Structure formats: structure tokens, C-alpha cells
PDB file of C-alpha atoms in Angstrom:
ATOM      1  CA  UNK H  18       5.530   3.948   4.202  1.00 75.00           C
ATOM      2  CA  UNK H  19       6.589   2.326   7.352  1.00 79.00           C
ATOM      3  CA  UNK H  20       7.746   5.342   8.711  1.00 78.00           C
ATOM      4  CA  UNK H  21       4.646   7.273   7.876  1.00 80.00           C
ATOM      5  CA  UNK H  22       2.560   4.285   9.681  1.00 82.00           C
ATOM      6  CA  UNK H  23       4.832   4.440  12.737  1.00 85.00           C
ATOM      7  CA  UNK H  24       4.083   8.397  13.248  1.00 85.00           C
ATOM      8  CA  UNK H  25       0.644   7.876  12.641  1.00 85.00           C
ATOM      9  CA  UNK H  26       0.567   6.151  16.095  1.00 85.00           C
ATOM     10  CA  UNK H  27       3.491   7.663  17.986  1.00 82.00           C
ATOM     11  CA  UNK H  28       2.408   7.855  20.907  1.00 86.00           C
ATOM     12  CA  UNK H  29       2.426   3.966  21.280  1.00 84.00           C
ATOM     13  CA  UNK H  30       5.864   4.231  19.584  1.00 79.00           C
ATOM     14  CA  UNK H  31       7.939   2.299  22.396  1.00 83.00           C
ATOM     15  CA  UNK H  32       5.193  -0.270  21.948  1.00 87.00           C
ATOM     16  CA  UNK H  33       5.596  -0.523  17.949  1.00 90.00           C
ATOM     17  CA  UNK H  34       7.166  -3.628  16.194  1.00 91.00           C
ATOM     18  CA  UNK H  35       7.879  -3.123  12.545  1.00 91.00           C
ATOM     19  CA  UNK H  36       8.342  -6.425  10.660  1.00 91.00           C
ATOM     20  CA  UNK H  37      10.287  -5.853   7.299  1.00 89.00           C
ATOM     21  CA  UNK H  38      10.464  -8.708   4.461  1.00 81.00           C
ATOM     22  CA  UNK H  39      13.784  -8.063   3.863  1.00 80.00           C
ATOM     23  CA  UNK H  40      17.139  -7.412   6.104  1.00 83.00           C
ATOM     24  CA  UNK H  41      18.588  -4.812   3.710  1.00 87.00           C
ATOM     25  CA  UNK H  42      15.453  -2.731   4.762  1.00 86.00           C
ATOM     26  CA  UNK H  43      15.795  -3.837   8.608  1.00 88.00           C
ATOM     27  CA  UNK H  44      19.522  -2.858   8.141  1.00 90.00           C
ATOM     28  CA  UNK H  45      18.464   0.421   6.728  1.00 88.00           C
ATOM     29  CA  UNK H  46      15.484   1.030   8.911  1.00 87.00           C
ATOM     30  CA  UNK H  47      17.677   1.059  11.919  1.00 88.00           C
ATOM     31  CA  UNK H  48      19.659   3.322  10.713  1.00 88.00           C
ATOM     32  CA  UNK H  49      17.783   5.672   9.425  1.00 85.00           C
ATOM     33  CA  UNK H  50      15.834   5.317  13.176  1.00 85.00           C
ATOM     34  CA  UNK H  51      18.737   5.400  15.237  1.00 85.00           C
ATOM     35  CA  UNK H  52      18.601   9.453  15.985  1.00 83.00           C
ATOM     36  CA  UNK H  53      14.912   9.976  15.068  1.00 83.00           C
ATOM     37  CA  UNK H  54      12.873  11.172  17.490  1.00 83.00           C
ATOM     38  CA  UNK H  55       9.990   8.745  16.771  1.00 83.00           C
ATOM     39  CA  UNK H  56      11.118   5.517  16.225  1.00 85.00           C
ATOM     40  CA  UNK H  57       9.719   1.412  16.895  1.00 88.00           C
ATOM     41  CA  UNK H  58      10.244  -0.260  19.823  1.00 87.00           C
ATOM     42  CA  UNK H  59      11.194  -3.069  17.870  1.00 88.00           C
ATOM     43  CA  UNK H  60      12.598  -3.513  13.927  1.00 89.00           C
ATOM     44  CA  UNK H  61      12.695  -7.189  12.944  1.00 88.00           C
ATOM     45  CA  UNK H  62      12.552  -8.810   9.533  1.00 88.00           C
ATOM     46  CA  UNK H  63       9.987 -11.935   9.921  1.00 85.00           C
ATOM     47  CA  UNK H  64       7.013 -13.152  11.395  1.00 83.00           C
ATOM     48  CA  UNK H  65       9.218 -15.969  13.592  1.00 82.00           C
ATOM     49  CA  UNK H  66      11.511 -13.300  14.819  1.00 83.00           C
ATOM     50  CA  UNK H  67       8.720 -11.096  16.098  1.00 78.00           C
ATOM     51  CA  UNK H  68       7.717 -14.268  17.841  1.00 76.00           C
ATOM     52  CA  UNK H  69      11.234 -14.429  19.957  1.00 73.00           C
ATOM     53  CA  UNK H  70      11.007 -12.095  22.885  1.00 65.00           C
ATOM     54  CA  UNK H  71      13.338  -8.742  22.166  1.00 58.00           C
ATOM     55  CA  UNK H  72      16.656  -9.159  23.051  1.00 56.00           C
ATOM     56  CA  UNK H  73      19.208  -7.539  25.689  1.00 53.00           C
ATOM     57  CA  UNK H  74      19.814  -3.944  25.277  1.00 50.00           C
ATOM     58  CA  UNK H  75      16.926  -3.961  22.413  1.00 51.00           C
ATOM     59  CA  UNK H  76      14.729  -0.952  24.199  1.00 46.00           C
ATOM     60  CA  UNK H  77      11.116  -1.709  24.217  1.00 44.00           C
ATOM     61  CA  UNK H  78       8.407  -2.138  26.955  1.00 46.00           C
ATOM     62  CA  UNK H  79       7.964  -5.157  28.404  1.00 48.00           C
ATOM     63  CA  UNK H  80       4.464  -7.462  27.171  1.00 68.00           C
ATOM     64  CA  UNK H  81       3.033  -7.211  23.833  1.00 83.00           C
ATOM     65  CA  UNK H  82       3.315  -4.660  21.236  1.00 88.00           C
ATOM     66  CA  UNK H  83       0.110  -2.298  21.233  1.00 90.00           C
ATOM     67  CA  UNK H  84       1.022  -2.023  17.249  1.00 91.00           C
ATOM     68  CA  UNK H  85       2.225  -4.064  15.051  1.00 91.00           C
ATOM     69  CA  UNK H  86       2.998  -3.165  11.389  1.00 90.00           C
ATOM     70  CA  UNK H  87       3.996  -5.651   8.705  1.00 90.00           C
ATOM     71  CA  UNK H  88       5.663  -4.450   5.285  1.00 88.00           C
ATOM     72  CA  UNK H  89       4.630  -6.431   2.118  1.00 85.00           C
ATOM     73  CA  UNK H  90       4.020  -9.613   3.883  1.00 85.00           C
ATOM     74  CA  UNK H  91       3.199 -12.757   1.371  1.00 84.00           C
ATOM     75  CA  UNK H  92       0.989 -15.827   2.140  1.00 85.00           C
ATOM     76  CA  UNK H  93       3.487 -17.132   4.785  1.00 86.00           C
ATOM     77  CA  UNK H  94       4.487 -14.382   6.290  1.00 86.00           C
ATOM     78  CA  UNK H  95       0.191 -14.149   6.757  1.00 86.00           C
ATOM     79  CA  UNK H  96      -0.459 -17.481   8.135  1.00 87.00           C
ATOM     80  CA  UNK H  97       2.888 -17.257  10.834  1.00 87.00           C
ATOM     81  CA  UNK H  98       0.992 -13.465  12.143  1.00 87.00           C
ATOM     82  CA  UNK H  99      -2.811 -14.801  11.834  1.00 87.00           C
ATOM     83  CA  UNK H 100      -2.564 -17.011  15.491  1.00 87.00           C
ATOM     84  CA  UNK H 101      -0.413 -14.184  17.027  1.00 86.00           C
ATOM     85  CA  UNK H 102      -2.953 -11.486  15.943  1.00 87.00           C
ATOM     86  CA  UNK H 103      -5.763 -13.529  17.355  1.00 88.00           C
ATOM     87  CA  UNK H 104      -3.718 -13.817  20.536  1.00 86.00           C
ATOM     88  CA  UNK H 105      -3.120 -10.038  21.132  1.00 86.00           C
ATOM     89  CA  UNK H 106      -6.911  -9.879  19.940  1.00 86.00           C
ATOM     90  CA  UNK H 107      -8.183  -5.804  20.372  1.00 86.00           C
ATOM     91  CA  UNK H 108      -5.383  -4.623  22.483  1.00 88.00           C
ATOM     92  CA  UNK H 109      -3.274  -4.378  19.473  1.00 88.00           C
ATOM     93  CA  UNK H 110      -3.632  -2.902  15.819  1.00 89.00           C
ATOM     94  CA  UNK H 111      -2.252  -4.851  13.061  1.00 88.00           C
ATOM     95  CA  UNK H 112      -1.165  -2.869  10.222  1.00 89.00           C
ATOM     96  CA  UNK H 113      -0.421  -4.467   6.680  1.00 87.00           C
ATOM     97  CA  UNK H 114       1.150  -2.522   4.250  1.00 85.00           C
ATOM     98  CA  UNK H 115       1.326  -3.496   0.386  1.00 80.00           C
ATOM     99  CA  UNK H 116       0.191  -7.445   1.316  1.00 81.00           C
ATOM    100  CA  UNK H 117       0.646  -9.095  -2.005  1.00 76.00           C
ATOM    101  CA  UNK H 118      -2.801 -10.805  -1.336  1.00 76.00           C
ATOM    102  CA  UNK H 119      -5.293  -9.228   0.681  1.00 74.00           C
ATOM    103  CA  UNK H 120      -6.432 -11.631   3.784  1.00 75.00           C
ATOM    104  CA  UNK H 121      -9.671 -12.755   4.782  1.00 76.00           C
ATOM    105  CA  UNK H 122     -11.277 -10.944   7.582  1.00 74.00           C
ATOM    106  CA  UNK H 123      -8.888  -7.568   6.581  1.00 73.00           C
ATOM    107  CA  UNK H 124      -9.893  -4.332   4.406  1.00 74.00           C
ATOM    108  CA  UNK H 125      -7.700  -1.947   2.626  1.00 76.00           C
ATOM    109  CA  UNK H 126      -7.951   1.125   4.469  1.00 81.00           C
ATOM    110  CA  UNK H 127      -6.379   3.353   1.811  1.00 83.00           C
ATOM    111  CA  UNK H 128      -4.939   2.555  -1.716  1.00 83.00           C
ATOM    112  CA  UNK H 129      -2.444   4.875  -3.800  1.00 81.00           C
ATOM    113  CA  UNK H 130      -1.567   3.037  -6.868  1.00 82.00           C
ATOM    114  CA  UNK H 131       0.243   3.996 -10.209  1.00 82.00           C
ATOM    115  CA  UNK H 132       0.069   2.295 -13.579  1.00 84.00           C
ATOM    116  CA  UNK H 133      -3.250   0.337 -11.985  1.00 86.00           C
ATOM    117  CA  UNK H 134      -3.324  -1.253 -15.399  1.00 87.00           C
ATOM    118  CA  UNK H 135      -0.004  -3.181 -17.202  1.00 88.00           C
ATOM    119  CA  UNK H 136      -1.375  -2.612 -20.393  1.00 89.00           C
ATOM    120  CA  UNK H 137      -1.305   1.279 -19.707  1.00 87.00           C
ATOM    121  CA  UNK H 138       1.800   3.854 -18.594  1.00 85.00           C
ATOM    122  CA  UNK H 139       0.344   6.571 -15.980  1.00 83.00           C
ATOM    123  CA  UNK H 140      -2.911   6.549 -14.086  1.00 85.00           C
ATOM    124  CA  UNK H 141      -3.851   6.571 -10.554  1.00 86.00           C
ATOM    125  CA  UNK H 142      -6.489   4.345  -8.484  1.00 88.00           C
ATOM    126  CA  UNK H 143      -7.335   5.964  -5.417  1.00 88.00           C
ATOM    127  CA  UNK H 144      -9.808   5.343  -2.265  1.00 88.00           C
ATOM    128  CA  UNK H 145      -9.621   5.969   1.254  1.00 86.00           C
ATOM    129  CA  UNK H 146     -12.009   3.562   3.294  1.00 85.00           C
ATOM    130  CA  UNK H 147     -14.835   3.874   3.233  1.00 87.00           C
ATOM    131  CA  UNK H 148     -14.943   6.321   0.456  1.00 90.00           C
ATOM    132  CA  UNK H 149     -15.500   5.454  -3.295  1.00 92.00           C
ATOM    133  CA  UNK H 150     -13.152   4.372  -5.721  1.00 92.00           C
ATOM    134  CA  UNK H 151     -11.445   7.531  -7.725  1.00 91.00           C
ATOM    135  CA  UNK H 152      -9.788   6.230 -10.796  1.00 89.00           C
ATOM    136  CA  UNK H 153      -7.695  10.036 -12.861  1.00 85.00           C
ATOM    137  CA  UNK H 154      -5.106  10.735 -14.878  1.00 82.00           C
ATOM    138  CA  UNK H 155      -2.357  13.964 -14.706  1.00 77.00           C
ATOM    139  CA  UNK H 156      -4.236  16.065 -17.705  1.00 72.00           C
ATOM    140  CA  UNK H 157      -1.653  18.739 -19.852  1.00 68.00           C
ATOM    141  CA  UNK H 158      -1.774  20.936 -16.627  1.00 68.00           C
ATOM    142  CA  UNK H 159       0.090  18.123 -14.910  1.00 68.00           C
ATOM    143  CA  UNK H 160      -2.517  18.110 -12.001  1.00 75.00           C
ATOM    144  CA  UNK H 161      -4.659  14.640 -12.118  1.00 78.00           C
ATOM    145  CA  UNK H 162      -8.306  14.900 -12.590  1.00 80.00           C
ATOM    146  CA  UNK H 163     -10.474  11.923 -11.733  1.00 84.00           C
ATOM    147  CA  UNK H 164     -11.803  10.564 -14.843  1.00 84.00           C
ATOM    148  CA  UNK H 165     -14.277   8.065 -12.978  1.00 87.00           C
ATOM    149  CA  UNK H 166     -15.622   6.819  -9.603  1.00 92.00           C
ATOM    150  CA  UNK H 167     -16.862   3.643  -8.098  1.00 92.00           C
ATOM    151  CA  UNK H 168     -18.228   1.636  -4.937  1.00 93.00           C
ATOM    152  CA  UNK H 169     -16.460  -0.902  -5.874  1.00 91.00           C
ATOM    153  CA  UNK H 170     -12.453  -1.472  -6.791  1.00 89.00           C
ATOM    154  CA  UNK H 171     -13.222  -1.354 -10.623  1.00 92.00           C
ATOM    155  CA  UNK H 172     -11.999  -4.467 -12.643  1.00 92.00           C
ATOM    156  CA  UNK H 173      -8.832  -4.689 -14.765  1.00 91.00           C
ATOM    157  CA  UNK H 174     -11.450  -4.640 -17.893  1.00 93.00           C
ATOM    158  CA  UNK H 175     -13.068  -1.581 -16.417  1.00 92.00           C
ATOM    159  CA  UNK H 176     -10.093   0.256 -15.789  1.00 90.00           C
ATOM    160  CA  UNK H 177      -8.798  -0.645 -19.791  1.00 90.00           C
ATOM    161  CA  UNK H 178     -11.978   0.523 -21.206  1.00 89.00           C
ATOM    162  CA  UNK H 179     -12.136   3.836 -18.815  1.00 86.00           C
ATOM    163  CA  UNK H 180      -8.608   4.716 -19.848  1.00 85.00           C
ATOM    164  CA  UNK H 181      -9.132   4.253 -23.846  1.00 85.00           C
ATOM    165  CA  UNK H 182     -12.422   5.882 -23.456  1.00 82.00           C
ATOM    166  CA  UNK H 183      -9.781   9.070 -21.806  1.00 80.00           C
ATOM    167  CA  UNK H 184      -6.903   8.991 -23.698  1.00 77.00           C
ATOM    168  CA  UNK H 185      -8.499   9.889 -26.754  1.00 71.00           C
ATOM    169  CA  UNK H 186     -10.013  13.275 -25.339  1.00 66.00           C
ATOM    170  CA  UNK H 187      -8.915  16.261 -27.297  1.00 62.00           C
ATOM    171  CA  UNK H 188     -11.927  18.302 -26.148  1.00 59.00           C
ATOM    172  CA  UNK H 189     -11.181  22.131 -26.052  1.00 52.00           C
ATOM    173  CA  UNK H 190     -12.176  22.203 -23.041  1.00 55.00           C
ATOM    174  CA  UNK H 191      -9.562  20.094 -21.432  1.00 49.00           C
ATOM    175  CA  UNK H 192      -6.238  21.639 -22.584  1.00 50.00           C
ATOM    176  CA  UNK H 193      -6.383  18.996 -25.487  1.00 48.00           C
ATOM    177  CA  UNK H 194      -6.135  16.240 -23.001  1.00 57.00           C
ATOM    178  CA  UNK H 195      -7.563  15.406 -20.032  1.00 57.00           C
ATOM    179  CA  UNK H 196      -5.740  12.723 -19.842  1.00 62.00           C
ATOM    180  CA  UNK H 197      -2.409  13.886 -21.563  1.00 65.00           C
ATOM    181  CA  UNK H 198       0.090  11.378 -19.137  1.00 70.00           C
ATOM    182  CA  UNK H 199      -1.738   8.620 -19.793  1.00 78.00           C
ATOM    183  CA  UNK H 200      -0.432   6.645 -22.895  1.00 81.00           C
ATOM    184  CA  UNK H 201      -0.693   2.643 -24.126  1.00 85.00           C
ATOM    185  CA  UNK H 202       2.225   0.637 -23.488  1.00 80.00           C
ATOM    186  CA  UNK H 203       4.235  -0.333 -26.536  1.00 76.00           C
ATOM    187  CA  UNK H 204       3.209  -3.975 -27.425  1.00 65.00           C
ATOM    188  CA  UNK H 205       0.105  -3.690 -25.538  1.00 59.00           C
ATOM    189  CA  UNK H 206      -2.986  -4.690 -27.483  1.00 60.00           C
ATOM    190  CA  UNK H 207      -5.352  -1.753 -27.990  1.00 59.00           C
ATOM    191  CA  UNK H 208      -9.496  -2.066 -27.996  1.00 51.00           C
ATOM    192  CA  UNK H 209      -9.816  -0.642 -31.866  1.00 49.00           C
ATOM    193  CA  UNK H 210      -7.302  -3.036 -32.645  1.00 45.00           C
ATOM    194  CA  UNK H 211      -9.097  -5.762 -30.736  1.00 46.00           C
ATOM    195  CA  UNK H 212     -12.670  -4.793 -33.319  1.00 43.00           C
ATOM    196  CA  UNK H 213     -10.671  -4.737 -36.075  1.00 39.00           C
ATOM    197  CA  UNK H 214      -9.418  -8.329 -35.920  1.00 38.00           C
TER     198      UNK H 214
END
């Protein structure tokens, strides 16, 4: 996804820092950038080395990144950026991609997630900002069709009752299964079960 992020704004791509949770990624990431054509000006893997000015031979512009984009950063990793991003203020983007919490004063710009519910195998919850919510299943056709929509990022409860309301669908219609990928985990506790007891 990084990579994606980092062509999305290539043309500030000498003034890009990439901050990666992990140095197996940083390892790989550099790599795997070495020869590209679009690449970072900067790959480091934490908050408190994107601090530390870039070192000798590293090639980047001189002053502060126009961009930077953090991977999966956790609460820490959150509070060490929040006083640097209020330093570089609007001369900079901050990207966050796949926080594990999302921070105060941020919004998810776009969300593509699979198995949205643990309970349930397959699924998709969609939404580009600041669109609506799309919430679909891959039918017997394999294509997904959206199965509901919302304003709001619809609740684990919601998305449960949406997908049992689905997964029983054996209209004509729809193939015999508008919802045909979608399936209840083993072990997971279904909502006629739930009535029954």
C-alpha cells in the first residue's frame, strides 16, 4: 500500500519519508525501491528515526518532508508523530495507513476491508470519503454486489444481522445466492441459534 501512496504523490517523491513498523519491511522496501523509478526520499522504520536528520549519502532534499506516510502505526508510534505533524503544520501531508486506532482530529479517507466481521468468512466494507458506506458480498458469479449502504461505518451488530439476513438468499433471481462467498465461521454462534436458546 505504501508504494501505491508514494505514486499517488510522485511528484513530491524526493520529498517523501516512508516510516515502516517493522525493519524486515524497511529492509525489503529498499530493495524493492532501489531501481524504481519512483521511489521515497527517505525509508525509515520509526517515528524517532524520522526525527534524526537523514544521513550521509541518504539522497533526499534538504528541510522537511512535503509527505510523510506512516504504515500501521500504533498508539506510540501516534503520540511520537502528533508534535512533529503540528510542526510541519499545512506544508506537509500526513498519510496513515492501516492505524490500529484511528486518531483524533484524522478521517479515513478510504477503507477496503475483508472478513469486516470475525464471526463471518468473506464480505467486503467499502467507502471512499466522503461517500457512503457499501457493505457486498462476491454472489455465485464471483463479482461482489453490495448488499447494503450507510452514512455511517455500520456496527459489528449491523454488519452480523446484514450478512445472516444475505446468506440465506436463494432467490431465483440471484443465481441462488447473492451472497454465495459469504459463509459463518465454524464455532461462530449463529442468530437462529441465538432465538432458539
Amino acid at each position: 500500500l505504501a508504494y501505491l501512496v508514494v505514486e499517488m504523490f510522485q511528484q513530491y517523491a524526493e520529498s517523501c519519508v516512508v516510516v515502516l513498523s517493522d525493519s524486515k519491511w524497511v529492509k525489503a522496501a529498499e530493495r524493492d525501491w532501489k531501481n524504481a523509478s519512483i521511489r521515497p526520499g527517505r525509508i525509515v522504520g520509526s517515528i524517532k528515526e524520522l526525527l534524526k536528520p537523514a544521513g550521509f549519502g541518504q539522497k533526499t532534499k534538504a528541510g522537511k518532508p512535503k509527505v510523510v506516510i506512516v504504515s500501521q502505526p500504533g498508539t506510540a508510534a501516534l503520540g511520537e508523530l502528533e508534535p512533529y505533524a503540528e510542526e510541519l503544520g499545512s506544508a506537509a501531508v500526513v498519510v496513515l495507513l492501516n492505524p490500529r486506532k484511528e486518531p483524533e482530529g484524522y478521517f479515513t479517507a478510504f477503507t477496503l476491508q475483508d472478513n469486516p466481521h470475525p464471526d463471518w468468512a468473506g464480505g467486503l466494507l467499502f467507502q471512499a470519503h466522503p461517500g457512503l458506506w457499501v457493505l457486498g458480498a462476491a454472489g455465485n458469479s464471483g463479482a461482489v454486489k453490495v448488499h447494503g449502504t450507510s452514512n455511517r461505518r455500520p456496527t459489528l451488530d449491523e454488519i452480523d444481522a446484514g450478512f445472516e439476513k444475505v446468506s440465506g438468499d436463494t432467490n431465483w433471481f440471484s443465481g441462488g445466492g447473492a451472497a454465495a462467498a459469504l459463509r459463518r465461521r465454524s464455532g461462530a454462534p449463529s442468530e437462529e441459534a441465538a432465538t432458539l436458546s
